[in-house]
CSV table of C-alpha atoms in Angstrom, one decimal:
chain,number,residue,atom,x,y,z
A,1,MET,CA,0.0,0.0,0.0
A,2,ASN,CA,1.1,3.6,-0.7
A,3,TYR,CA,0.5,6.9,1.0
A,4,ILE,CA,-3.1,7.6,0.2
A,5,SER,CA,-4.3,4.0,0.5
A,6,HIS,CA,-2.8,3.9,4.0
A,7,PHE,CA,-4.5,7.1,5.0
A,8,TYR,CA,-7.8,6.1,3.4
A,9,SER,CA,-7.9,2.7,5.2
A,10,LEU,CA,-7.0,4.3,8.6
A,11,GLU,CA,-9.9,4.2,11.1
A,12,ASN,CA,-10.4,7.0,13.7
A,13,LYS,CA,-8.2,9.4,11.9
A,14,SER,CA,-6.4,12.1,13.9
A,15,ALA,CA,-3.5,14.4,13.3
A,16,TYR,CA,-1.1,12.0,15.0
A,17,SER,CA,-2.5,8.7,13.9
A,18,SER,CA,-2.4,10.0,10.3
A,19,LEU,CA,1.2,11.1,10.9
A,20,GLY,CA,2.0,7.6,12.2
A,21,VAL,CA,0.4,5.7,9.3
A,22,LEU,CA,2.3,7.8,6.8
A,23,LEU,CA,5.7,7.9,8.5
A,24,PRO,CA,7.1,4.6,7.1
A,25,ASP,CA,6.6,5.9,3.5
A,26,ILE,CA,7.8,9.4,4.2
A,27,PHE,CA,11.0,8.6,6.0
A,28,PRO,CA,14.0,7.0,4.2
A,29,ARG,CA,15.2,3.7,5.7
A,30,PHE,CA,12.3,3.8,8.2
A,31,SER,CA,12.0,0.0,8.2
A,32,TYR,CA,15.6,-0.3,9.2
A,33,PHE,CA,15.0,1.9,12.3
A,34,HIS,CA,11.7,0.2,13.0
A,35,ASN,CA,13.4,-3.2,13.2
A,36,LYS,CA,16.3,-1.9,15.2
A,37,PHE,CA,14.6,0.3,17.7
A,38,PHE,CA,10.8,0.2,17.6
A,39,LEU,CA,10.3,-3.5,18.1
A,40,ARG,CA,12.1,-3.4,21.5
A,41,PHE,CA,10.8,-0.1,22.8
A,42,ASP,CA,8.5,0.2,25.9
A,43,VAL,CA,5.4,2.0,24.7
A,44,SER,CA,4.4,3.1,28.2
A,45,LYS,CA,7.1,5.8,28.0
A,46,LEU,CA,5.2,7.6,25.3
A,47,SER,CA,2.8,10.5,25.7
A,48,ILE,CA,-0.8,10.3,24.5
A,49,GLU,CA,0.0,12.0,21.2
A,50,GLU,CA,3.1,9.8,20.8
A,51,GLU,CA,1.0,6.7,21.4
A,52,GLU,CA,-1.3,7.8,18.5
A,53,ILE,CA,1.8,8.0,16.2
A,54,TRP,CA,2.8,4.6,17.4
A,55,ARG,CA,-0.6,3.1,16.7
A,56,GLY,CA,-0.5,4.6,13.2
A,57,ILE,CA,2.8,3.0,12.5
A,58,THR,CA,1.5,-0.4,13.8
A,59,VAL,CA,-1.5,-0.1,11.5
A,60,HIS,CA,0.7,0.7,8.5
A,61,TYR,CA,2.7,-2.5,8.9
A,62,SER,CA,-0.3,-4.6,9.7
A,63,ASP,CA,-2.2,-3.4,6.6
A,64,ASP,CA,0.9,-4.0,4.4
A,65,ILE,CA,1.3,-7.6,5.6
A,66,PHE,CA,-2.4,-8.3,4.7
A,67,PHE,CA,-2.3,-6.4,1.5
A,68,HIS,CA,0.8,-8.0,0.1
A,69,GLU,CA,-0.5,-11.5,0.8
A,70,SER,CA,-3.9,-10.8,-0.7
A,71,THR,CA,-5.2,-12.5,-3.8
A,72,PHE,CA,-6.3,-9.2,-5.5
A,73,PHE,CA,-2.8,-7.7,-5.1
A,74,LYS,CA,-1.0,-10.8,-6.5
A,75,HIS,CA,-3.5,-11.0,-9.4
A,76,GLY,CA,-3.0,-7.2,-10.1
A,77,MET,CA,0.8,-7.6,-10.2
A,78,GLN,CA,0.4,-10.6,-12.5
A,79,ARG,CA,-1.8,-8.7,-14.9
A,80,ILE,CA,0.6,-5.7,-15.1
A,81,GLU,CA,3.5,-8.1,-15.8
A,82,GLU,CA,1.4,-9.8,-18.5
A,83,GLU,CA,0.8,-6.5,-20.2
A,84,MET,CA,4.4,-5.6,-20.0
A,85,LYS,CA,5.5,-8.9,-21.5
A,86,LYS,CA,3.2,-8.2,-24.5
A,87,ASP,CA,4.8,-4.9,-25.3
A,88,PRO,CA,8.2,-4.9,-27.1
A,89,CYS,CA,9.3,-1.7,-25.3
A,90,LEU,CA,8.6,-3.1,-21.8
A,91,SER,CA,9.2,-6.9,-22.2
A,92,ASN,CA,12.9,-6.7,-21.5
A,93,LEU,CA,12.7,-4.5,-18.4
A,94,LYS,CA,14.4,-6.0,-15.4
A,95,ARG,CA,12.6,-6.8,-12.1
A,96,LYS,CA,9.1,-6.6,-13.5
A,97,TYR,CA,7.8,-7.7,-10.1
A,98,LEU,CA,9.1,-4.4,-8.6
A,99,ILE,CA,7.5,-2.3,-11.3
A,100,SER,CA,4.2,-4.2,-11.0
A,101,HIS,CA,4.2,-3.9,-7.2
A,102,VAL,CA,4.8,-0.2,-7.2
A,103,LEU,CA,2.5,0.6,-10.1
A,104,TYR,CA,-0.5,-1.4,-8.6
A,105,GLU,CA,-0.2,0.6,-5.4
A,106,LEU,CA,0.1,3.9,-7.3
A,107,ILE,CA,-3.1,3.1,-9.3
A,108,LEU,CA,-5.0,2.4,-6.1
A,109,ASP,CA,-4.0,5.8,-4.7
A,110,HIS,CA,-5.1,7.4,-8.0
A,111,LEU,CA,-8.5,5.6,-7.8
A,112,ILE,CA,-9.1,6.9,-4.3
A,113,ILE,CA,-8.5,10.4,-5.4
A,114,GLN,CA,-10.9,9.9,-8.3
A,115,ARG,CA,-13.6,8.9,-5.8
A,116,PHE,CA,-12.7,11.3,-3.0
A,117,PRO,CA,-11.1,14.4,-4.7
A,118,ASN,CA,-10.6,16.2,-1.3
A,119,ILE,CA,-8.6,13.4,0.3
A,120,VAL,CA,-5.2,14.9,-0.6
A,121,TYR,CA,-6.2,18.1,1.1
A,122,GLU,CA,-7.4,16.2,4.1
A,123,ILE,CA,-4.0,14.3,4.4
A,124,TYR,CA,-2.0,17.5,4.3
A,125,ASN,CA,-4.4,19.3,6.7
A,126,HIS,CA,-3.9,16.5,9.3
A,127,LEU,CA,-0.2,16.6,9.0
A,128,GLU,CA,0.0,20.4,9.3
A,129,VAL,CA,-2.0,20.3,12.5
A,130,ALA,CA,0.5,17.8,14.1
A,131,ASP,CA,3.1,19.5,16.3
A,132,ILE,CA,6.6,18.9,14.9
A,133,GLY,CA,7.9,19.0,18.5
A,134,VAL,CA,5.8,15.9,19.3
A,135,LEU,CA,7.3,14.1,16.4
A,136,ASN,CA,10.8,15.1,17.4
A,137,SER,CA,10.2,13.9,21.0
A,138,PHE,CA,8.7,10.6,19.7
A,139,LEU,CA,11.7,9.9,17.6
A,140,THR,CA,14.2,10.9,20.2
A,141,LYS,CA,12.7,8.7,22.8
A,142,ILE,CA,12.8,5.6,20.6
A,143,ILE,CA,15.9,6.2,18.4
A,144,GLY,CA,18.0,8.5,20.6
A,145,GLU,CA,19.6,11.8,19.7
A,146,ILE,CA,21.3,10.9,16.4
A,147,ASN,CA,21.7,12.7,13.1
A,148,ASP,CA,19.1,10.6,11.4
A,149,ILE,CA,16.3,12.3,13.3
A,150,GLN,CA,17.2,15.6,11.6
A,151,VAL,CA,17.0,13.7,8.3
A,152,PHE,CA,13.6,12.4,9.2
A,153,LEU,CA,12.3,15.9,10.1
A,154,GLU,CA,13.7,17.3,6.9
A,155,SER,CA,12.0,14.6,4.9
A,156,PHE,CA,8.7,15.4,6.7
A,157,ASN,CA,9.0,19.1,5.9
A,158,ARG,CA,9.8,18.3,2.3
A,159,PHE,CA,6.8,16.1,2.0
A,160,LEU,CA,4.6,18.9,3.4
A,161,ASN,CA,6.0,21.6,1.3
A,162,ARG,CA,6.1,19.8,-2.1
A,163,ARG,CA,2.5,18.5,-2.0
A,164,PHE,CA,3.5,15.9,-4.5
A,165,LEU,CA,0.4,13.7,-3.8
A,166,ASN,CA,-1.5,16.2,-5.8
A,167,PHE,CA,0.2,14.8,-8.9
A,168,TYR,CA,-1.5,11.5,-8.4
A,169,LYS,CA,-4.8,13.1,-9.6
A,170,VAL,CA,-3.6,12.6,-13.3
A,171,ASP,CA,-2.9,9.0,-14.3
A,172,CYS,CA,0.1,9.8,-16.6
A,173,ASN,CA,1.8,11.5,-13.6
A,174,LEU,CA,1.9,8.1,-11.9
A,175,VAL,CA,4.6,7.1,-14.4
A,176,LYS,CA,7.0,9.7,-13.1
A,177,SER,CA,6.6,8.4,-9.6
A,178,LEU,CA,7.0,4.8,-10.9
A,179,HIS,CA,10.3,5.9,-12.6
A,180,MET,CA,11.6,7.5,-9.4
A,181,VAL,CA,11.3,4.1,-7.6
A,182,SER,CA,12.1,1.6,-10.3
A,183,GLY,CA,13.8,3.4,-13.2
A,184,LYS,CA,17.4,2.9,-12.1
A,185,ILE,CA,16.9,-0.6,-10.9
A,186,SER,CA,14.8,-1.8,-13.8
A,187,GLN,CA,16.9,0.2,-16.3
A,188,TRP,CA,14.3,2.3,-18.1
A,189,GLU,CA,14.3,6.0,-19.1
A,190,TYR,CA,11.5,8.4,-18.4
A,191,ASN,CA,10.4,9.7,-21.8
A,192,ASP,CA,7.2,10.3,-23.8
A,193,LEU,CA,7.2,6.8,-25.2
A,194,MET,CA,7.5,5.1,-21.8
A,195,VAL,CA,4.9,7.4,-20.4
A,196,ASP,CA,2.5,6.4,-23.1
A,197,LYS,CA,3.2,2.7,-22.7
A,198,PHE,CA,2.7,2.7,-18.9
A,199,THR,CA,-0.3,5.0,-19.1
A,200,GLU,CA,-2.0,2.5,-21.4
A,201,ILE,CA,-1.4,-0.2,-18.8
A,202,ILE,CA,-2.7,2.1,-16.0
A,203,ARG,CA,-5.9,2.7,-17.9
A,204,LYS,CA,-6.5,-1.0,-18.5
A,205,MET,CA,-5.9,-1.7,-14.8
A,206,LYS,CA,-8.2,1.0,-13.7
A,207,ASN,CA,-11.0,-0.7,-15.6
A,208,GLU,CA,-10.1,-4.1,-14.1
A,209,ILE,CA,-9.5,-3.3,-10.4
A,210,ASP,CA,-12.5,-3.8,-8.2
A,211,PHE,CA,-12.1,-0.8,-5.8
A,212,ASP,CA,-14.8,-2.0,-3.4
A,213,GLU,CA,-13.4,-5.5,-3.2
A,214,VAL,CA,-9.9,-4.3,-2.4
A,215,PHE,CA,-10.8,-1.8,0.4
A,216,ASP,CA,-13.7,-3.8,1.8
A,217,SER,CA,-11.2,-6.7,2.2
A,218,ILE,CA,-8.8,-4.4,4.1
A,219,LEU,CA,-11.5,-3.2,6.4
A,220,LYS,CA,-12.7,-6.7,7.1
A,221,HIS,CA,-9.1,-7.7,7.9
A,222,LYS,CA,-9.0,-4.9,10.5
A,223,GLU,CA,-12.2,-6.2,12.1
A,224,ILE,CA,-10.8,-9.7,12.5
A,225,ALA,CA,-7.4,-8.4,13.7
């Protein structure tokens, strides 16, 4: 799942729970720090606001585990890879599984915006309400006073200032985000031809993905969990 899907699937949204559910995607190398520090931390040391951030992070990882094992996600990846293999310009790209993984998640974010045009505004509004001092305290308690915290805070400010989630409103813009993640690894250039090729796949997948099936499944998983 990607930014908007995580936020959309979050129950009982608040400024700090929203911050928490988005942190693993906003911060570089977050999973490394999560495995090294978070898994052994005593949650009782956190303030009320910091506990909300913690719960958001927990939800993020729980949703990802379910999502990546789901039938609809595996089928979606398979369909994207099938379309790539049929196209001479895409068939030789390396690590198609990475491209299909990232692209499927980007398409879901785009579909959410189509249904709920104000959701990007809502995301940034939640994050702007959150006190950066609370985030700093939260990270310092768990990780300690190290230089990486400043990198985290800079990444957060950059995420707020650039408002790049607004670009997800237009399907062809998803290709640029896809290239940022997979272009170097899968060895493909961002140009008009590749934008056209991937946009064609995006439009096919938009017609195939059952939005309600995907997100109803995620919500049911939360009820069981």
